[in-house]
C-alpha cells in the first residue's frame, strides 16, 4: 500500500474583482458567476511508496505548497482523489498550527493533542523535543516573542517527535541557521532509515540530490515530469537556466582581452583550439539549435589535466557550434562533487561577458580560467551548456570528471579558506 496517492488532482481558487461580486454571486444561488478561477493545480497524479523521500520542485507559484497542504488535509481538492495512509506531521508555513499567544511548551502539547496523542504520551516526548529545539528558557515564553528561526526550531522538533508515518517539510527550513539545518538533514536521514515517508520541498538542488529518491517537477500547476532524482533534477536545472537570458542586456561587442581573475572568462580568439572531446554523457538536454562540441580541463600551458592541484591555474575549455542562428548565446558549466551535489556554476553571462550573435554553422570556444582553492580531495564532474535567450540548446550532464589532488594541509568540510593570523601578547 502506498503512503500517498494523488489521482488527477486539481485545485482552483475563485478570484473576485470586487468584494461585492462574492455577495452578488451568492444571491444568484450559483446561476451567474462573478469570479474567475485560478488553477493552482491541474490534473496532477503521483504515488509515493512507504519509506520514500519524495521531493517537489518548481518555481514560486507552481503549486508546490498547495500540493503539500492537500496531503496534510488543510485543503481539499476541487477535483480528483487523494488518499493518505498513516499519521501525517507537517512543517509548512512559518508557525502554521501554532498559537502565538501560547508559550512554546503549550504549543508542544497543543500539537500533540491535535495529532491524537495523550498528555502522558506527550510527557514522554517533551524532553526530547525541548532538547532538539535548543531554545532554552524561551520554551516558557509566548511564541510571539520568538524569532523566525526559533519558531522553525520548535516546529521541526515537534513534527519529528510525534512518530509520523508521513512527514511533510516545506521551504520553512531555509529560515533556520546552518547548524540547525544540518541537524535537520541528519534527522531526515534517520527517519528515512525508519521507513518514514518524507515529502520535501526545497529550492536547494544540493539538498534534494542528497536525500531525494524521486522528484515531481511542477510548472504553473501542472506536472511536467516525475521520476528518479538524478533524472528529473538535471532537466529542471536546465530549464531554469533557460530563463537566464531573459534578464541579460542586449549582446554587445566581445571583450578581446582575458580577465586574469578566478572564474573569469576569455572570449574566444581565432587561435584557440576547438576541442571535440566529450568523455562522458550521462544525459543530454536541449532543443538542438546549438551543440556542445567538446570540453577539456587544461593547465596554463594548454595541456590536459588529469589531477587538479590546489592553487593552480586551471582552464575549462568549452567549444560549441550553432546549428541555427543564435541571437544571445550563453556558454557555461556546472561543477558537481562526488555525491552528485551541485558545487558551483558559472557562465559567460554570469561573468558579465556578452557574446556576439552566432550564425548557423559558426563555432566558438570559451576558456574559463579558474584559480583553484584547496577543495577536499574527491572527483568533480563538469556539465557544459549553451543556451540562447531563454532556451537551452544543449546541456551535457557530467561530461568530464577530474580528481582534485591533496594539498599541503588537511581540508575539513568542502574547501580550505586561506587565512592570515596576527597576534599580540598582553601583560
PDB file of N, CA and C in Angstrom, residues 1-5 48-51 68 70-73 82-90 114-117 159 162-168 195-199:
ATOM      1  N   UNK A   1       0.843  -1.200   0.000  1.00  0.00           N
ATOM      2  CA  UNK A   1       0.000   0.000   0.000  1.00  0.00           C
ATOM      3  C   UNK A   1       0.877   1.249   0.000  1.00  0.00           C
ATOM      4  N   UNK A   2       0.578   2.191  -0.883  1.00  0.00           N
ATOM      5  CA  UNK A   2       1.335   3.442  -0.943  1.00  0.00           C
ATOM      6  C   UNK A   2       0.988   4.336   0.239  1.00  0.00           C
ATOM      7  N   UNK A   3       1.943   5.193   0.595  1.00  0.00           N
ATOM      8  CA  UNK A   3       1.700   6.139   1.680  1.00  0.00           C
ATOM      9  C   UNK A   3       0.793   7.275   1.221  1.00  0.00           C
ATOM     10  N   UNK A   4       0.990   7.737  -0.028  1.00  0.00           N
ATOM     11  CA  UNK A   4       0.201   8.856  -0.567  1.00  0.00           C
ATOM     12  C   UNK A   4      -0.166   8.540  -2.005  1.00  0.00           C
ATOM     13  N   UNK A   5      -1.415   8.771  -2.351  1.00  0.00           N
ATOM     14  CA  UNK A   5      -1.899   8.594  -3.722  1.00  0.00           C
ATOM     15  C   UNK A   5      -2.607   9.870  -4.175  1.00  0.00           C
ATOM     16  N   UNK A  48       3.327   7.745  -3.864  1.00  0.00           N
ATOM     17  CA  UNK A  48       4.537   7.727  -3.045  1.00  0.00           C
ATOM     18  C   UNK A  48       4.550   6.453  -2.210  1.00  0.00           C
ATOM     19  N   UNK A  49       5.471   5.541  -2.472  1.00  0.00           N
ATOM     20  CA  UNK A  49       5.571   4.327  -1.649  1.00  0.00           C
ATOM     21  C   UNK A  49       6.048   4.657  -0.235  1.00  0.00           C
ATOM     22  N   UNK A  50       5.792   3.764   0.682  1.00  0.00           N
ATOM     23  CA  UNK A  50       6.247   3.948   2.058  1.00  0.00           C
ATOM     24  C   UNK A  50       7.778   3.981   2.111  1.00  0.00           C
ATOM     25  N   UNK A  51       8.283   4.878   2.944  1.00  0.00           N
ATOM     26  CA  UNK A  51       9.720   4.958   3.156  1.00  0.00           C
ATOM     27  C   UNK A  51      10.476   5.740   2.107  1.00  0.00           C
ATOM     28  N   UNK A  68       1.217  20.198  -0.984  1.00  0.00           N
ATOM     29  CA  UNK A  68       1.544  19.776   0.377  1.00  0.00           C
ATOM     30  C   UNK A  68       0.357  19.967   1.318  1.00  0.00           C
ATOM     31  N   UNK A  70      -2.755  19.884   0.570  1.00  0.00           N
ATOM     32  CA  UNK A  70      -3.773  18.862   0.292  1.00  0.00           C
ATOM     33  C   UNK A  70      -3.382  17.546   0.951  1.00  0.00           C
ATOM     34  N   UNK A  71      -2.096  17.179   0.875  1.00  0.00           N
ATOM     35  CA  UNK A  71      -1.635  15.957   1.539  1.00  0.00           C
ATOM     36  C   UNK A  71      -1.843  16.054   3.046  1.00  0.00           C
ATOM     37  N   UNK A  72      -1.583  17.246   3.614  1.00  0.00           N
ATOM     38  CA  UNK A  72      -1.718  17.441   5.052  1.00  0.00           C
ATOM     39  C   UNK A  72      -3.169  17.512   5.502  1.00  0.00           C
ATOM     40  N   UNK A  73      -4.097  17.634   4.562  1.00  0.00           N
ATOM     41  CA  UNK A  73      -5.506  17.718   4.918  1.00  0.00           C
ATOM     42  C   UNK A  73      -5.981  19.118   5.216  1.00  0.00           C
ATOM     43  N   UNK A  82      -7.538  11.896  -3.352  1.00  0.00           N
ATOM     44  CA  UNK A  82      -6.312  11.863  -2.563  1.00  0.00           C
ATOM     45  C   UNK A  82      -6.477  10.850  -1.444  1.00  0.00           C
ATOM     46  N   UNK A  83      -5.492  10.006  -1.281  1.00  0.00           N
ATOM     47  CA  UNK A  83      -5.505   9.032  -0.198  1.00  0.00           C
ATOM     48  C   UNK A  83      -4.164   9.078   0.520  1.00  0.00           C
ATOM     49  N   UNK A  84      -4.220   9.304   1.830  1.00  0.00           N
ATOM     50  CA  UNK A  84      -3.016   9.347   2.662  1.00  0.00           C
ATOM     51  C   UNK A  84      -3.155   8.282   3.739  1.00  0.00           C
ATOM     52  N   UNK A  85      -2.212   7.382   3.793  1.00  0.00           N
ATOM     53  CA  UNK A  85      -2.249   6.277   4.742  1.00  0.00           C
ATOM     54  C   UNK A  85      -1.186   6.472   5.813  1.00  0.00           C
ATOM     55  N   UNK A  86      -1.612   6.788   7.013  1.00  0.00           N
ATOM     56  CA  UNK A  86      -0.675   6.975   8.106  1.00  0.00           C
ATOM     57  C   UNK A  86      -0.780   8.341   8.737  1.00  0.00           C
ATOM     58  N   UNK A  87      -0.186   8.471   9.924  1.00  0.00           N
ATOM     59  CA  UNK A  87      -0.184   9.738  10.655  1.00  0.00           C
ATOM     60  C   UNK A  87       0.711  10.746   9.946  1.00  0.00           C
ATOM     61  N   UNK A  88       0.189  11.951   9.729  1.00  0.00           N
ATOM     62  CA  UNK A  88       0.910  12.986   8.985  1.00  0.00           C
ATOM     63  C   UNK A  88       1.355  14.084   9.946  1.00  0.00           C
ATOM     64  N   UNK A  89       2.630  14.450   9.864  1.00  0.00           N
ATOM     65  CA  UNK A  89       3.166  15.624  10.560  1.00  0.00           C
ATOM     66  C   UNK A  89       3.689  16.573   9.498  1.00  0.00           C
ATOM     67  N   UNK A  90       3.313  17.843   9.603  1.00  0.00           N
ATOM     68  CA  UNK A  90       3.643  18.799   8.545  1.00  0.00           C
ATOM     69  C   UNK A  90       4.371  20.012   9.103  1.00  0.00           C
ATOM     70  N   UNK A 114      -3.603  17.599  18.856  1.00  0.00           N
ATOM     71  CA  UNK A 114      -4.165  17.626  17.503  1.00  0.00           C
ATOM     72  C   UNK A 114      -3.826  16.342  16.757  1.00  0.00           C
ATOM     73  N   UNK A 115      -2.638  15.808  17.040  1.00  0.00           N
ATOM     74  CA  UNK A 115      -2.201  14.572  16.391  1.00  0.00           C
ATOM     75  C   UNK A 115      -2.781  13.328  17.054  1.00  0.00           C
ATOM     76  N   UNK A 116      -3.573  13.523  18.114  1.00  0.00           N
ATOM     77  CA  UNK A 116      -4.219  12.398  18.755  1.00  0.00           C
ATOM     78  C   UNK A 116      -3.431  11.752  19.872  1.00  0.00           C
ATOM     79  N   UNK A 117      -2.380  12.419  20.361  1.00  0.00           N
ATOM     80  CA  UNK A 117      -1.569  11.867  21.442  1.00  0.00           C
ATOM     81  C   UNK A 117      -2.089  12.359  22.788  1.00  0.00           C
ATOM     82  N   UNK A 159       7.425  18.189  15.055  1.00  0.00           N
ATOM     83  CA  UNK A 159       6.995  17.342  13.939  1.00  0.00           C
ATOM     84  C   UNK A 159       7.698  15.989  13.937  1.00  0.00           C
ATOM     85  N   UNK A 162       6.664  13.276  16.903  1.00  0.00           N
ATOM     86  CA  UNK A 162       5.292  12.808  17.063  1.00  0.00           C
ATOM     87  C   UNK A 162       5.062  11.479  16.354  1.00  0.00           C
ATOM     88  N   UNK A 163       6.159  10.772  16.073  1.00  0.00           N
ATOM     89  CA  UNK A 163       6.095   9.465  15.411  1.00  0.00           C
ATOM     90  C   UNK A 163       5.272   9.507  14.135  1.00  0.00           C
ATOM     91  N   UNK A 164       5.598  10.430  13.207  1.00  0.00           N
ATOM     92  CA  UNK A 164       4.813  10.491  11.972  1.00  0.00           C
ATOM     93  C   UNK A 164       5.138   9.313  11.048  1.00  0.00           C
ATOM     94  N   UNK A 165       4.163   8.910  10.275  1.00  0.00           N
ATOM     95  CA  UNK A 165       4.393   7.943   9.205  1.00  0.00           C
ATOM     96  C   UNK A 165       4.610   8.662   7.878  1.00  0.00           C
ATOM     97  N   UNK A 166       4.105   9.890   7.794  1.00  0.00           N
ATOM     98  CA  UNK A 166       4.339  10.757   6.639  1.00  0.00           C
ATOM     99  C   UNK A 166       4.755  12.123   7.176  1.00  0.00           C
ATOM    100  N   UNK A 167       5.969  12.564   6.827  1.00  0.00           N
ATOM    101  CA  UNK A 167       6.480  13.861   7.263  1.00  0.00           C
ATOM    102  C   UNK A 167       6.555  14.795   6.067  1.00  0.00           C
ATOM    103  N   UNK A 168       5.930  15.965   6.201  1.00  0.00           N
ATOM    104  CA  UNK A 168       5.918  16.965   5.134  1.00  0.00           C
ATOM    105  C   UNK A 168       6.788  18.138   5.560  1.00  0.00           C
ATOM    106  N   UNK A 195      11.883   4.017   7.629  1.00  0.00           N
ATOM    107  CA  UNK A 195      10.786   3.856   6.661  1.00  0.00           C
ATOM    108  C   UNK A 195       9.694   4.902   6.821  1.00  0.00           C
ATOM    109  N   UNK A 196      10.040   6.086   7.333  1.00  0.00           N
ATOM    110  CA  UNK A 196       9.091   7.195   7.358  1.00  0.00           C
ATOM    111  C   UNK A 196       9.055   7.819   5.957  1.00  0.00           C
ATOM    112  N   UNK A 197       7.867   8.003   5.431  1.00  0.00           N
ATOM    113  CA  UNK A 197       7.714   8.649   4.130  1.00  0.00           C
ATOM    114  C   UNK A 197       7.894  10.154   4.306  1.00  0.00           C
ATOM    115  N   UNK A 198       8.741  10.753   3.476  1.00  0.00           N
ATOM    116  CA  UNK A 198       9.047  12.180   3.604  1.00  0.00           C
ATOM    117  C   UNK A 198       8.738  12.878   2.288  1.00  0.00           C
ATOM    118  N   UNK A 199       7.934  13.928   2.368  1.00  0.00           N
ATOM    119  CA  UNK A 199       7.650  14.775   1.213  1.00  0.00           C
ATOM    120  C   UNK A 199       8.373  16.096   1.455  1.00  0.00           C
TER     121      UNK A 199
END
